[in-house]
Amino acid sequence: MLAEKVKNFAMNYSNVETWIAPSFLAIPAVSRVIAGSAVKLGSQTIHGEPKGAFTGEVSCSMLKEFGGTFSLIAHSERRWVLGEIDSLVAKKAVGALAQGVTPLFCVGESLEERERNLTHEVIRLQLSALIEVLPKNSLSQVIIAYEPCWAIGTGKVPTIEAITGAHACIKKVCMEATGSSPNAILYGGSVTPENFEEILAAPDVHGGLIGGASLKAETFTRLIEIASKRH
Ligand code: PGA
């Protein structure tokens, strides 16, 4: 099993935090495999309400039953394909946080927005919708991922300058609004073992949110190895 290979490899790289967010259906099996290790388990989305009738949704307590500690929220496919709007994803993040699940909150522009030079404006709006409803002093418990939609699964990656600019923008918006930084800022979108070292070396890039390259043990483990050399 992929998770088993990753867990065994990650054991030798204790300076790297390895987190896995499989589909809900794989969570029970992955949970058993990584039990007792430092690898963290999370979901790809979550429902924010602790109680109520929400047929088909998975709650934080259901995730926590299997040892889940974090959830992606507002991944670009949730926003753009599944229609999750700013106010909804912000509510999910607040709900997750209140229930002890770390939100890994994604922001990022579409190709059209990038072409219109709106990247930083989009980041500011998406983050502001979150910060507006987040309890005071809690941003330091939230992880932000910068994921330009057009870079996800396409093999296209922004320049290092563009990544640096977007991460600086995230930090600035957070500092100005709350006086604090998020727990970490990750970059996601077509990360591979070939480009990860350079991306990780950029200022304020604290890690990666990896899709395709996490699906094979060979590339996932190479990414862990590269991250272990980050200074
Ligand atoms: P990718 O996916 O690494 O395959 O581009 C990233 C993501 O889905 O967040």
CSV table of C-alpha atoms and ligand atoms in Angstrom, one decimal:
chain,number,residue,atom,x,y,z
A,1,MET,CA,0.0,0.0,0.0
A,2,LEU,CA,1.2,3.5,-0.9
A,3,ALA,CA,0.6,4.8,2.6
A,4,GLU,CA,2.7,2.0,4.1
A,5,LYS,CA,5.7,2.8,1.9
A,6,VAL,CA,5.4,6.5,2.6
A,7,LYS,CA,5.2,5.8,6.4
A,8,ASN,CA,8.2,3.5,6.4
A,9,PHE,CA,10.2,6.1,4.4
A,10,ALA,CA,9.1,9.1,6.5
A,11,MET,CA,10.3,7.4,9.7
A,12,ASN,CA,13.8,8.2,8.7
A,13,TYR,CA,13.1,11.8,8.1
A,14,SER,CA,11.8,13.1,11.4
A,15,ASN,CA,12.6,16.7,10.4
A,16,VAL,CA,9.9,16.6,7.7
A,17,GLU,CA,6.2,16.7,8.5
A,18,THR,CA,4.4,14.2,6.3
A,19,TRP,CA,0.7,14.6,6.0
A,20,ILE,CA,-1.6,12.5,3.9
A,21,ALA,CA,-5.2,13.5,2.8
A,22,PRO,CA,-6.7,10.5,1.0
A,23,SER,CA,-10.3,10.2,-0.2
A,24,PHE,CA,-12.8,9.6,2.6
A,25,LEU,CA,-13.2,5.9,1.5
A,26,ALA,CA,-9.5,5.3,2.0
A,27,ILE,CA,-9.3,7.0,5.4
A,28,PRO,CA,-10.1,3.9,7.6
A,29,ALA,CA,-7.4,1.8,5.8
A,30,VAL,CA,-4.8,4.6,5.8
A,31,SER,CA,-5.5,5.3,9.5
A,32,ARG,CA,-4.7,1.6,10.4
A,33,VAL,CA,-1.5,1.7,8.4
A,34,ILE,CA,-0.1,4.9,9.8
A,35,ALA,CA,-1.2,4.3,13.4
A,36,GLY,CA,1.6,5.0,15.9
A,37,SER,CA,3.7,6.9,13.3
A,38,ALA,CA,4.3,10.6,13.0
A,39,VAL,CA,2.5,10.8,9.6
A,40,LYS,CA,-0.7,12.8,10.0
A,41,LEU,CA,-4.0,12.0,8.4
A,42,GLY,CA,-6.6,14.4,7.0
A,43,SER,CA,-9.4,14.7,4.5
A,44,GLN,CA,-9.8,16.6,1.2
A,45,THR,CA,-12.8,18.5,2.5
A,46,ILE,CA,-15.0,18.5,5.6
A,47,HIS,CA,-18.4,19.7,6.8
A,48,GLY,CA,-18.0,22.5,9.4
A,49,GLU,CA,-21.1,21.9,11.5
A,50,PRO,CA,-20.7,19.7,14.5
A,51,LYS,CA,-24.2,18.4,14.5
A,52,GLY,CA,-27.3,18.3,12.3
A,53,ALA,CA,-28.8,16.7,9.2
A,54,PHE,CA,-26.5,17.1,6.3
A,55,THR,CA,-26.9,13.9,4.2
A,56,GLY,CA,-23.8,12.8,2.5
A,57,GLU,CA,-21.4,15.1,4.4
A,58,VAL,CA,-18.6,14.0,6.7
A,59,SER,CA,-18.1,15.8,10.0
A,60,CYS,CA,-15.0,16.6,12.0
A,61,SER,CA,-16.0,14.1,14.7
A,62,MET,CA,-16.2,11.3,12.0
A,63,LEU,CA,-12.8,12.3,10.8
A,64,LYS,CA,-11.4,12.4,14.3
A,65,GLU,CA,-12.7,8.9,15.0
A,66,PHE,CA,-10.1,7.6,12.5
A,67,GLY,CA,-7.3,9.8,13.9
A,68,GLY,CA,-7.7,12.6,11.4
A,69,THR,CA,-6.2,15.9,12.5
A,70,PHE,CA,-6.6,18.2,9.5
A,71,SER,CA,-8.6,18.9,6.4
A,72,LEU,CA,-8.1,20.6,3.2
A,73,ILE,CA,-10.6,23.3,2.7
A,74,ALA,CA,-11.4,25.4,-0.4
A,75,HIS,CA,-9.3,23.3,-2.7
A,76,SER,CA,-9.7,24.9,-6.1
A,77,GLU,CA,-11.9,22.0,-7.4
A,78,ARG,CA,-14.2,22.5,-4.4
A,79,ARG,CA,-14.4,26.2,-5.3
A,80,TRP,CA,-14.6,26.2,-9.0
A,81,VAL,CA,-16.0,22.8,-9.9
A,82,LEU,CA,-18.2,22.1,-6.9
A,83,GLY,CA,-19.3,25.7,-6.4
A,84,GLU,CA,-18.1,26.3,-2.8
A,85,ILE,CA,-18.2,30.0,-2.3
A,86,ASP,CA,-16.0,32.2,0.0
A,87,SER,CA,-18.5,32.4,2.8
A,88,LEU,CA,-19.1,28.6,2.8
A,89,VAL,CA,-15.4,27.6,2.9
A,90,ALA,CA,-14.7,30.2,5.5
A,91,LYS,CA,-17.5,28.7,7.7
A,92,LYS,CA,-16.0,25.2,7.2
A,93,ALA,CA,-12.6,26.5,8.4
A,94,VAL,CA,-14.1,28.1,11.5
A,95,GLY,CA,-16.1,24.9,12.2
A,96,ALA,CA,-13.0,22.7,11.8
A,97,LEU,CA,-10.9,24.8,14.0
A,98,ALA,CA,-13.5,24.9,16.7
A,99,GLN,CA,-13.6,21.1,16.7
A,100,GLY,CA,-9.8,20.6,16.8
A,101,VAL,CA,-9.3,19.9,13.1
A,102,THR,CA,-6.5,22.0,11.5
A,103,PRO,CA,-7.8,23.8,8.4
A,104,LEU,CA,-5.4,23.6,5.4
A,105,PHE,CA,-7.1,26.5,3.5
A,106,CYS,CA,-6.4,26.9,-0.2
A,107,VAL,CA,-6.3,30.2,-2.1
A,108,GLY,CA,-5.4,31.0,-5.6
A,109,GLU,CA,-6.3,32.6,-8.9
A,110,SER,CA,-7.8,31.2,-12.1
A,111,LEU,CA,-5.9,31.5,-15.4
A,112,GLU,CA,-8.1,34.4,-16.5
A,113,GLU,CA,-7.5,36.2,-13.2
A,114,ARG,CA,-3.8,35.7,-13.6
A,115,GLU,CA,-3.8,37.1,-17.2
A,116,ARG,CA,-5.7,40.1,-15.9
A,117,ASN,CA,-3.0,40.6,-13.3
A,118,LEU,CA,-5.5,40.0,-10.4
A,119,THR,CA,-3.6,37.3,-8.5
A,120,HIS,CA,-2.9,39.4,-5.4
A,121,GLU,CA,-6.4,40.9,-5.4
A,122,VAL,CA,-7.9,37.4,-5.6
A,123,ILE,CA,-5.7,36.2,-2.7
A,124,ARG,CA,-6.7,39.2,-0.7
A,125,LEU,CA,-10.4,38.7,-1.2
A,126,GLN,CA,-10.3,34.9,-0.5
A,127,LEU,CA,-8.2,35.4,2.7
A,128,SER,CA,-10.3,38.3,3.9
A,129,ALA,CA,-13.5,36.2,3.7
A,130,LEU,CA,-11.8,33.7,6.0
A,131,ILE,CA,-10.2,36.2,8.4
A,132,GLU,CA,-13.5,38.1,8.8
A,133,VAL,CA,-15.1,35.1,10.5
A,134,LEU,CA,-12.1,33.5,12.1
A,135,PRO,CA,-12.0,33.9,15.9
A,136,LYS,CA,-9.4,36.4,17.1
A,137,ASN,CA,-5.9,35.1,17.5
A,138,SER,CA,-6.6,31.8,15.7
A,139,LEU,CA,-5.0,32.4,12.3
A,140,SER,CA,-1.7,31.0,13.7
A,141,GLN,CA,-3.5,27.6,13.8
A,142,VAL,CA,-4.5,27.7,10.2
A,143,ILE,CA,-2.3,26.6,7.3
A,144,ILE,CA,-2.7,28.4,4.0
A,145,ALA,CA,-1.9,26.8,0.7
A,146,TYR,CA,-1.2,29.0,-2.4
A,147,GLU,CA,-2.6,27.0,-5.3
A,148,PRO,CA,-3.0,28.8,-8.6
A,149,CYS,CA,-5.9,26.9,-10.2
A,150,TRP,CA,-4.2,26.8,-13.6
A,151,ALA,CA,-1.1,25.1,-12.2
A,152,ILE,CA,-3.0,22.2,-10.6
A,153,GLY,CA,-2.5,19.0,-12.5
A,154,THR,CA,-1.3,20.8,-15.6
A,155,GLY,CA,2.4,20.6,-15.4
A,156,LYS,CA,2.5,24.4,-15.4
A,157,VAL,CA,4.2,26.2,-12.5
A,158,PRO,CA,4.4,29.9,-11.8
A,159,THR,CA,7.9,31.5,-11.8
A,160,ILE,CA,9.7,31.5,-8.5
A,161,GLU,CA,9.2,35.3,-8.5
A,162,ALA,CA,5.4,34.8,-8.9
A,163,ILE,CA,5.3,32.2,-6.1
A,164,THR,CA,7.4,34.5,-3.8
A,165,GLY,CA,5.1,37.4,-4.6
A,166,ALA,CA,2.0,35.4,-3.8
A,167,HIS,CA,3.4,34.1,-0.6
A,168,ALA,CA,4.5,37.6,0.5
A,169,CYS,CA,1.0,38.8,-0.3
A,170,ILE,CA,-0.6,36.1,1.9
A,171,LYS,CA,1.7,37.0,4.7
A,172,LYS,CA,1.0,40.7,4.3
A,173,VAL,CA,-2.8,40.3,4.2
A,174,CYS,CA,-2.7,38.2,7.3
A,175,MET,CA,-0.3,40.5,9.2
A,176,GLU,CA,-2.3,43.6,8.3
A,177,ALA,CA,-5.7,42.1,9.3
A,178,THR,CA,-4.7,40.1,12.4
A,179,GLY,CA,-1.1,41.1,13.4
A,180,SER,CA,0.0,37.4,13.0
A,181,SER,CA,1.0,35.0,10.3
A,182,PRO,CA,-0.6,31.7,9.5
A,183,ASN,CA,0.9,28.5,10.9
A,184,ALA,CA,2.6,27.8,7.5
A,185,ILE,CA,2.2,28.8,3.9
A,186,LEU,CA,2.4,25.9,1.4
A,187,TYR,CA,2.7,26.0,-2.4
A,188,GLY,CA,0.7,23.6,-4.5
A,189,GLY,CA,0.3,23.0,-8.2
A,190,SER,CA,2.4,20.6,-10.4
A,191,VAL,CA,5.1,20.1,-7.7
A,192,THR,CA,7.5,17.4,-8.8
A,193,PRO,CA,10.8,16.1,-7.5
A,194,GLU,CA,12.4,18.1,-10.3
A,195,ASN,CA,11.0,21.6,-9.2
A,196,PHE,CA,10.4,21.1,-5.4
A,197,GLU,CA,13.9,22.1,-4.2
A,198,GLU,CA,13.8,25.4,-6.0
A,199,ILE,CA,10.2,26.1,-4.9
A,200,LEU,CA,11.0,25.2,-1.2
A,201,ALA,CA,14.0,27.6,-1.3
A,202,ALA,CA,11.7,30.6,-2.0
A,203,PRO,CA,11.0,32.9,0.9
A,204,ASP,CA,7.9,32.1,3.0
A,205,VAL,CA,7.4,28.7,1.2
A,206,HIS,CA,7.2,26.3,4.1
A,207,GLY,CA,6.1,23.1,2.3
A,208,GLY,CA,4.2,21.7,-0.6
A,209,LEU,CA,0.6,20.6,-1.2
A,210,ILE,CA,1.1,17.8,-3.6
A,211,GLY,CA,-1.4,16.0,-5.9
A,212,GLY,CA,-0.1,13.9,-8.8
A,213,ALA,CA,3.4,13.4,-7.4
A,214,SER,CA,2.0,12.0,-4.1
A,215,LEU,CA,0.3,9.2,-5.9
A,216,LYS,CA,3.4,7.1,-6.5
A,217,ALA,CA,5.7,6.0,-3.6
A,218,GLU,CA,8.8,6.7,-5.7
A,219,THR,CA,8.0,10.4,-6.2
A,220,PHE,CA,6.3,11.0,-2.8
A,221,THR,CA,9.4,9.7,-1.0
A,222,ARG,CA,11.7,11.8,-3.2
A,223,LEU,CA,9.7,14.8,-2.2
A,224,ILE,CA,10.2,13.9,1.5
A,225,GLU,CA,13.9,13.6,0.9
A,226,ILE,CA,14.1,17.0,-0.8
A,227,ALA,CA,12.1,18.6,2.0
A,228,SER,CA,14.5,17.1,4.6
A,229,LYS,CA,17.3,19.2,3.1
A,230,ARG,CA,15.3,22.5,3.3
A,231,HIS,CA,17.1,25.0,5.5
B,1,PGA,P1,-0.9,18.5,-8.6
B,1,PGA,O1,-2.2,18.8,-7.6
B,1,PGA,O2,0.2,18.5,-7.6
B,1,PGA,O3,-1.2,17.3,-9.3
B,1,PGA,O4,-0.9,19.7,-9.5
B,1,PGA,C1,-2.2,19.7,-6.6
B,1,PGA,C2,-3.5,19.7,-5.9
B,1,PGA,O5,-4.4,18.9,-6.4
B,1,PGA,O6,-3.7,20.4,-5.0
